mmCIF file of C-alpha atoms in Angstrom:
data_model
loop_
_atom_site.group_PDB
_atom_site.id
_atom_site.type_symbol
_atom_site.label_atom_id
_atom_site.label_comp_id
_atom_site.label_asym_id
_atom_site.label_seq_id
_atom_site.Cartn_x
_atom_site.Cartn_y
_atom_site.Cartn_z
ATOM 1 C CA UNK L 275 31.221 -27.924 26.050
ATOM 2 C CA UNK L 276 32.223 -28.470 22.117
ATOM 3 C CA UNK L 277 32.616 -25.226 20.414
ATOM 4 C CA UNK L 278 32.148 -25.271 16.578
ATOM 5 C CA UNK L 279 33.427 -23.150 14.011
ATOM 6 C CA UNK L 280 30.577 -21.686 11.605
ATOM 7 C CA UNK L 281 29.965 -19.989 8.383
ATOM 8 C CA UNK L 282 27.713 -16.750 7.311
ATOM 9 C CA UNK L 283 25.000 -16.830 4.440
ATOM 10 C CA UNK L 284 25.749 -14.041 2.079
ATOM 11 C CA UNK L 285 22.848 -11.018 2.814
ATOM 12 C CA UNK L 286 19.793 -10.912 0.401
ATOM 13 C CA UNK L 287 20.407 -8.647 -2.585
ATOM 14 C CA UNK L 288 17.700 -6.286 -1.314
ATOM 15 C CA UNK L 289 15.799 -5.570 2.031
ATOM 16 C CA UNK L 290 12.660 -4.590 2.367
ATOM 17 C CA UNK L 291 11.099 -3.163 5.826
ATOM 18 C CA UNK L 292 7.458 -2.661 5.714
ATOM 19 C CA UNK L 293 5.173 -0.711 8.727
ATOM 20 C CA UNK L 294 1.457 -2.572 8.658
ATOM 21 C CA UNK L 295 -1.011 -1.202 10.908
ATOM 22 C CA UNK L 296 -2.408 -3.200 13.639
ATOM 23 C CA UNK L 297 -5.716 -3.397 12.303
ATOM 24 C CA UNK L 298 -4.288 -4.710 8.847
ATOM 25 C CA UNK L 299 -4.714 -7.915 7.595
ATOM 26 C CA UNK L 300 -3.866 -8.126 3.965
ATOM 27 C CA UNK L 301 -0.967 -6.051 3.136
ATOM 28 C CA UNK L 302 1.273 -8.664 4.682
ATOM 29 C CA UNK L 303 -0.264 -11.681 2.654
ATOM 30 C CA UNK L 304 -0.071 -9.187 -0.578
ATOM 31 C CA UNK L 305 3.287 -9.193 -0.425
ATOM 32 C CA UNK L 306 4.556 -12.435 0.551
ATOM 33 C CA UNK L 307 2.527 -13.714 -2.019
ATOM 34 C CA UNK L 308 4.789 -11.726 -5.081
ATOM 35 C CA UNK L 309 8.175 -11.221 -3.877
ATOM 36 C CA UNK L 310 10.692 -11.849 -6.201
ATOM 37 C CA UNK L 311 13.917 -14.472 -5.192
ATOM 38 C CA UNK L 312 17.070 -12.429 -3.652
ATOM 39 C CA UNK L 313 14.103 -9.896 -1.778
ATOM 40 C CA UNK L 314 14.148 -9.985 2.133
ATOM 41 C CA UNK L 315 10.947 -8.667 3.495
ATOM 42 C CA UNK L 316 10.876 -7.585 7.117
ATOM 43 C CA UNK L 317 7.537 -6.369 8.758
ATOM 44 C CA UNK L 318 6.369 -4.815 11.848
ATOM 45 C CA UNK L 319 3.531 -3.141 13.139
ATOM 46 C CA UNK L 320 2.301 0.333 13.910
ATOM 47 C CA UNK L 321 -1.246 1.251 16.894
ATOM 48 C CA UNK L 322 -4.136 1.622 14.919
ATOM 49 C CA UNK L 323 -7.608 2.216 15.306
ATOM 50 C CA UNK L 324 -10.553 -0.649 14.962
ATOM 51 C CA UNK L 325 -12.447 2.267 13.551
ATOM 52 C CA UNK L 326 -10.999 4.374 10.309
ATOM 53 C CA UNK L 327 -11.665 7.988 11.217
ATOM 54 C CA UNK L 328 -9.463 11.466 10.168
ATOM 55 C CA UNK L 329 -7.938 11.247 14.191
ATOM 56 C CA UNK L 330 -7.559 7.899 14.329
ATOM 57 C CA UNK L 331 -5.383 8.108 11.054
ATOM 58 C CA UNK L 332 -3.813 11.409 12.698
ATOM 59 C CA UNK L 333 -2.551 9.761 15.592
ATOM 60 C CA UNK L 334 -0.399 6.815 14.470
ATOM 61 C CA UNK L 335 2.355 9.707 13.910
ATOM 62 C CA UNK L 336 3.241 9.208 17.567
ATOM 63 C CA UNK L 337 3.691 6.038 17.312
ATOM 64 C CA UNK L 338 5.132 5.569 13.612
ATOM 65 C CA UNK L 339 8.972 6.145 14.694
ATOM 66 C CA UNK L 340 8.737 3.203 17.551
ATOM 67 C CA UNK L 341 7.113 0.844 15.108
ATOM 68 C CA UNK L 342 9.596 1.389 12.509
ATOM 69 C CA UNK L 343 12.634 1.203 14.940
ATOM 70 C CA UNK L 344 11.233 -2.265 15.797
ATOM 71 C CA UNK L 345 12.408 -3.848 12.250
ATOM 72 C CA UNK L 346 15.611 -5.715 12.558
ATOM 73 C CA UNK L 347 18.762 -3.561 13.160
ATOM 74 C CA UNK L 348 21.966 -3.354 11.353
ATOM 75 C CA UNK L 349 20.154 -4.682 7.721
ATOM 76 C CA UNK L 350 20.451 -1.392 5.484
ATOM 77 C CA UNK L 351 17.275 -1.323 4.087
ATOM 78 C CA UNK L 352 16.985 -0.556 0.496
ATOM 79 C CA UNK L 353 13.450 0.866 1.066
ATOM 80 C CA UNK L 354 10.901 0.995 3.606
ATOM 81 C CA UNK L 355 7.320 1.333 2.999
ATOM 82 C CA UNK L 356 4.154 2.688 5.705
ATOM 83 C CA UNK L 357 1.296 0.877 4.816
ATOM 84 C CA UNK L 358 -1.660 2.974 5.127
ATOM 85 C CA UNK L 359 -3.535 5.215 1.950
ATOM 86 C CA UNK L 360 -5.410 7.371 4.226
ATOM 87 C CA UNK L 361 -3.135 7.674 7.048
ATOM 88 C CA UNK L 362 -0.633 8.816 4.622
ATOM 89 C CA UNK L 363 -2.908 11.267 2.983
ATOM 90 C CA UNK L 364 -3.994 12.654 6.435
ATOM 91 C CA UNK L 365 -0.323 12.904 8.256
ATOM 92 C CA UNK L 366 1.353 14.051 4.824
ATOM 93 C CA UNK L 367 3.919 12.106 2.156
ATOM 94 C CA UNK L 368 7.175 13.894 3.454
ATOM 95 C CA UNK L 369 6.271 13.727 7.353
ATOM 96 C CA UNK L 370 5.769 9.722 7.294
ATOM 97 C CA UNK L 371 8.771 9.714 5.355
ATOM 98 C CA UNK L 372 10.675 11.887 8.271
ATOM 99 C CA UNK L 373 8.495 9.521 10.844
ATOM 100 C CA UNK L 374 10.575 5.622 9.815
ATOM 101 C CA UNK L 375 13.755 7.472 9.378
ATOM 102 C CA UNK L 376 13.441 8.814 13.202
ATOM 103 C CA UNK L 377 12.765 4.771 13.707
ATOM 104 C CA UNK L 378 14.954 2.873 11.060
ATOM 105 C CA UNK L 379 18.037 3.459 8.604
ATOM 106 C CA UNK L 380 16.238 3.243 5.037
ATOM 107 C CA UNK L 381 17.252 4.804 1.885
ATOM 108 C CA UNK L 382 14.507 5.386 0.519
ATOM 109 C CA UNK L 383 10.636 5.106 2.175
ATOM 110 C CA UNK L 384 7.601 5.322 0.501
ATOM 111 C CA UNK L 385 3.541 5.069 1.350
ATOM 112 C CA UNK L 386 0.268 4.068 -0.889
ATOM 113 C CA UNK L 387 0.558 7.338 -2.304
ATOM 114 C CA UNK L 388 3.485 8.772 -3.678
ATOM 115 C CA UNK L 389 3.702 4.894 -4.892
ATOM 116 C CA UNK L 390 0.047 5.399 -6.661
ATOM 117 C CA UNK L 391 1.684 9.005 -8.172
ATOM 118 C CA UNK L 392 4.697 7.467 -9.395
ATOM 119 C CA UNK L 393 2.288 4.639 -11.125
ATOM 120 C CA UNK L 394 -0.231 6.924 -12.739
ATOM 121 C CA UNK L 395 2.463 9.142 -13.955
ATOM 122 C CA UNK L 396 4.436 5.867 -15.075
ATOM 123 C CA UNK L 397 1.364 4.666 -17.104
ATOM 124 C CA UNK L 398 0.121 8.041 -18.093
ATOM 125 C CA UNK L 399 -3.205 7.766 -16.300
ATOM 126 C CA UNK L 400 -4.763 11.595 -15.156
ATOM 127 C CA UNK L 401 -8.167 10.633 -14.373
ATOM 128 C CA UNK L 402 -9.187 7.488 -12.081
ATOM 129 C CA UNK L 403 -11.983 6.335 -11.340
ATOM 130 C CA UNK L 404 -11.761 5.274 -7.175
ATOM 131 C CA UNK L 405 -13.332 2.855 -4.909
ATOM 132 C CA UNK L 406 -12.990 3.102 -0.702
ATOM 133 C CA UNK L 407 -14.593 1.319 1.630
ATOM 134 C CA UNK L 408 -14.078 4.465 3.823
ATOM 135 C CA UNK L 409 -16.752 7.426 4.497
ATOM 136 C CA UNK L 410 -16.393 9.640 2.374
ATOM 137 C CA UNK L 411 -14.767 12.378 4.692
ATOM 138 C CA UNK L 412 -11.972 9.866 5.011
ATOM 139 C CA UNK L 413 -11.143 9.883 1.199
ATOM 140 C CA UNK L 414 -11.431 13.771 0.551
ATOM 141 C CA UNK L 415 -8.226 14.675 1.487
ATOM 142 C CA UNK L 416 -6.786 11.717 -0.057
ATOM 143 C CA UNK L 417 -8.829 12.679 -3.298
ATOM 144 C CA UNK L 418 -7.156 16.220 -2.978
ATOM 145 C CA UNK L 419 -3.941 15.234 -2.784
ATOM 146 C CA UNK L 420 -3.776 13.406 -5.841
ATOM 147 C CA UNK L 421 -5.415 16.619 -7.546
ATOM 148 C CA UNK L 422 -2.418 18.825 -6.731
ATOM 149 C CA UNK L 423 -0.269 15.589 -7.996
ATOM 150 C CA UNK L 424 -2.070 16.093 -11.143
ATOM 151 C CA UNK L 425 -4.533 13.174 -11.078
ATOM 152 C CA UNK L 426 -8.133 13.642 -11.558
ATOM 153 C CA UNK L 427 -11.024 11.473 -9.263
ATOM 154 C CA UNK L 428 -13.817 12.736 -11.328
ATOM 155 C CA UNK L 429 -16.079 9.137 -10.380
ATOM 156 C CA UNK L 430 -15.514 8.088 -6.771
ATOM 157 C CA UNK L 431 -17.431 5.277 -4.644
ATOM 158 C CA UNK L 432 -17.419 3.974 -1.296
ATOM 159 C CA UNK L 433 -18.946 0.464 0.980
ATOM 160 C CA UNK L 434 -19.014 3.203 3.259
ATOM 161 C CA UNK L 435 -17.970 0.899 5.851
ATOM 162 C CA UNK L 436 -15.337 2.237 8.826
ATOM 163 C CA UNK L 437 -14.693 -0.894 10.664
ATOM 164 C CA UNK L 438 -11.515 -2.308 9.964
ATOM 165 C CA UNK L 439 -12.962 -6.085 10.701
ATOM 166 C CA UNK L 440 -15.651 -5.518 8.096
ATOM 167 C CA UNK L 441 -13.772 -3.798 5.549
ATOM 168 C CA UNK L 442 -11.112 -6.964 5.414
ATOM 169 C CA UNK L 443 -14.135 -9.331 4.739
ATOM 170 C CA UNK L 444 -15.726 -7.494 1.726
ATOM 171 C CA UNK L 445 -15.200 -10.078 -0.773
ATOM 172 C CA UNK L 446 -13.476 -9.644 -4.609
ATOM 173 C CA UNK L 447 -16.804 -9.902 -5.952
ATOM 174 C CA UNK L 448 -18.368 -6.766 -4.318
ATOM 175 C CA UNK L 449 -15.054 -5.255 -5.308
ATOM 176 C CA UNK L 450 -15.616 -6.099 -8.764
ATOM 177 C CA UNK L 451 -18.759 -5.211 -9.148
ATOM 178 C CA UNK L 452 -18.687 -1.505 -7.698
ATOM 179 C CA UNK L 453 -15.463 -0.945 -9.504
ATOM 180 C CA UNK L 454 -16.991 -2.150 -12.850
ATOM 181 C CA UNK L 455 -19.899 0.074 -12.423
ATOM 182 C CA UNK L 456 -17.809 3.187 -11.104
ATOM 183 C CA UNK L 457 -15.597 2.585 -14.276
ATOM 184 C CA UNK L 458 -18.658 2.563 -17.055
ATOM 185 C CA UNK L 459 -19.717 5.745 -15.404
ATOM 186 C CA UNK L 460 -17.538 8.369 -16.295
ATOM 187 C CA UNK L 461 -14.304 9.569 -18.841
ATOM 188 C CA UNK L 462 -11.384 7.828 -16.916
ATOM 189 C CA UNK L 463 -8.314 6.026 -17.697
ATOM 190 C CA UNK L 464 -7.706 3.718 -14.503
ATOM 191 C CA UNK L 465 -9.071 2.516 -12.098
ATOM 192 C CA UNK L 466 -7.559 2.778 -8.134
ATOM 193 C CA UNK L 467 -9.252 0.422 -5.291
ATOM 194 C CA UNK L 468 -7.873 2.478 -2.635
ATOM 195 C CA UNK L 469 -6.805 0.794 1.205
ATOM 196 C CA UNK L 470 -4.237 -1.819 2.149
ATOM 197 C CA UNK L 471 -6.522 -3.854 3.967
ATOM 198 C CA UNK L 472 -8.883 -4.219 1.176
ATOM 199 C CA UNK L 473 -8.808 -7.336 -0.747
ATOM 200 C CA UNK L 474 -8.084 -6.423 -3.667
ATOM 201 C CA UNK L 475 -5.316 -8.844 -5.570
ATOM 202 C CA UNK L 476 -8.184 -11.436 -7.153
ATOM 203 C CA UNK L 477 -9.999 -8.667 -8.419
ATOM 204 C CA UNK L 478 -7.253 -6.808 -10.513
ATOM 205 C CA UNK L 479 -7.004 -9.330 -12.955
ATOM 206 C CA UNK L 480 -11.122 -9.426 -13.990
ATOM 207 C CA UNK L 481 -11.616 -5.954 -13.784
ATOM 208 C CA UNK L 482 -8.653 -5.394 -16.065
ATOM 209 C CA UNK L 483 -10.252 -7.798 -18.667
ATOM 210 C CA UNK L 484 -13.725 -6.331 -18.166
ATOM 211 C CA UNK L 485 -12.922 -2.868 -18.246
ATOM 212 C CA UNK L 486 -10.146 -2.507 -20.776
ATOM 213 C CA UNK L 487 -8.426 -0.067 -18.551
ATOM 214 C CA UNK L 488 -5.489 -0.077 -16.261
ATOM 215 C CA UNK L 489 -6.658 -1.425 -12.569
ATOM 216 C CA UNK L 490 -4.296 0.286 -9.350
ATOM 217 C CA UNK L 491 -4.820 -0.951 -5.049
ATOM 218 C CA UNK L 492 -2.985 0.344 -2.899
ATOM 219 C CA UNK L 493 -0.806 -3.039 -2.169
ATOM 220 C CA UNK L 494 -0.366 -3.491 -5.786
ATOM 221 C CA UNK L 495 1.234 0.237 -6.110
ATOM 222 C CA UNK L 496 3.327 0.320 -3.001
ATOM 223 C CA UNK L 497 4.854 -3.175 -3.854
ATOM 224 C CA UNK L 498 5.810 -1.813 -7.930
ATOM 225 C CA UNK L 499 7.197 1.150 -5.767
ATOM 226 C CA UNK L 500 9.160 -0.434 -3.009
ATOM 227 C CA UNK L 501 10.903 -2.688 -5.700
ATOM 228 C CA UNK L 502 11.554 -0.038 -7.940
ATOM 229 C CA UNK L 503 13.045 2.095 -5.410
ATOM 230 C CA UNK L 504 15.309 -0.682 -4.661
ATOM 231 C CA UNK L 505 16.465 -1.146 -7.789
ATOM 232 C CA UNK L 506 14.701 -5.058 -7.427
ATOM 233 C CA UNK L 507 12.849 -6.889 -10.463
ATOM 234 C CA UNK L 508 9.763 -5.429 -11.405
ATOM 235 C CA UNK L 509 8.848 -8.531 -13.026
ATOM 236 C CA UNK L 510 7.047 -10.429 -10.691
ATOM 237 C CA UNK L 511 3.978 -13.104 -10.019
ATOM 238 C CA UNK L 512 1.371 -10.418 -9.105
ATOM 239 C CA UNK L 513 -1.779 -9.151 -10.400
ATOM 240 C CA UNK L 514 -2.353 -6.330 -12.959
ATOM 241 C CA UNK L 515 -0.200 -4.911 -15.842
ATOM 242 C CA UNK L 516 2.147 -2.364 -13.373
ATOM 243 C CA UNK L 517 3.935 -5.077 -12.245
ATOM 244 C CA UNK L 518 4.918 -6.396 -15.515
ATOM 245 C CA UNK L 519 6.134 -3.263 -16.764
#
């Protein structure tokens, strides 16, 4: 046997760990698709439900620690992010945050929204109009949450659609359209398309032109967040004015 000496690759200048949900399959593309050079993303992924419902969101808690303790050891992550709007609004900001540090060494984690807080309050937006594809049930507590933040959902509208499979095949142009009409319907400053499995990216951009306001998702927010937090460029190749701020 030849043994061969070998030299180490210096570490990424940040490191990113990210908790998707089973049922999720956008968040991951999302962010592939903008991160910046010198930005190490590492993923895993967390039991969820094939049906969005308040227990279903409830009871990835028991399992958040073991998905997050799955990421790569020994990597100091500069921020770690759960991705799930609902779940987070359900199970509660500072709990999930508790949750991945039981799993995973991060110093700092964040969720869909604190990161949509931080954005509104960043942009100075109090009133948004909101699209979900979730019941309506599902998005009350989320809506109530962000009133005690401060931020309004006086217009709200929903595909009213709680199977995961579907909800990741509703097409930009549906998005577009209900957004558009949710946003001509009442005295708002932004616009949120709430859910991390939603596809949201190619409709930020058009509904930004058409609407002359500031358009949020729930990928697009957590992303801005998760680099800020870092301390990573904020500069970066995705959709929407926050993330060229």
């Amino acid at each position: 046997m030849s043994a061969f000496s070998y030299a180490l690759e210096a570490l990424p200048q940040k490191t990113l760990g990210l908790v998707v949900l089973q049922s999720d399959e956008t968040i991951e593309q999302d962010f592939r698709h903008v991160m910046p050079r010198g930005v190490a993303l590492h993923v895993t992924r967390v039991p969820s439900g094939l049906e969005v419902s308040q227990d279903s969101l409830q009871a990835m808690a028991q399992t958040l620690p073991a998905a997050a303790g799955l990421l790569p050891r020994g990597l100091g992550y500069d921020a770690v992010g759960y991705g799930c709007t609902s779940g987070t609004a359900q199970i509660g900001a500072a709990r999930i945050a508790a949750l991945v540090r039981e799993g995973v060494d991060a110093a700092h984690v964040t969720e869909p929204v604190s990161a949509l807080i931080a954005a509104c309050q960043s942009m100075g937006i109090t009133r948004l109009a909101m699209l979900s594809p979730y019941v309506a049930d599902v998005s009350a507590r989320l809506r109530n949450v962000l009133q005690e933040a401060g931020i309004e959902t006086p217009v709200f509208g929903s595909f009213e659609e709680a199977e995961e499979q579907k909800v990741v095949r509703i097409d930009a142009g549906s998005v577009i359209r209900a957004a558009t009409d949710l946003a001509g319907s009442g005295d708002v400053d932004g616009v949120f398309l709430s859910c991390t499995n939603l596809r949201t990216f190619s409709a930020i951009d058009p509904l930004e032109a058409a609407t002359g306001l500031p358009v949020l998702s729930s990928n697009q927010v957590l992303i801005w967040d998760m680099l800020r937090r870092a301390g990573a460029s904020l500069d970066v190749a995705g959709p929407g004015n926050l993330l060229h701020v």
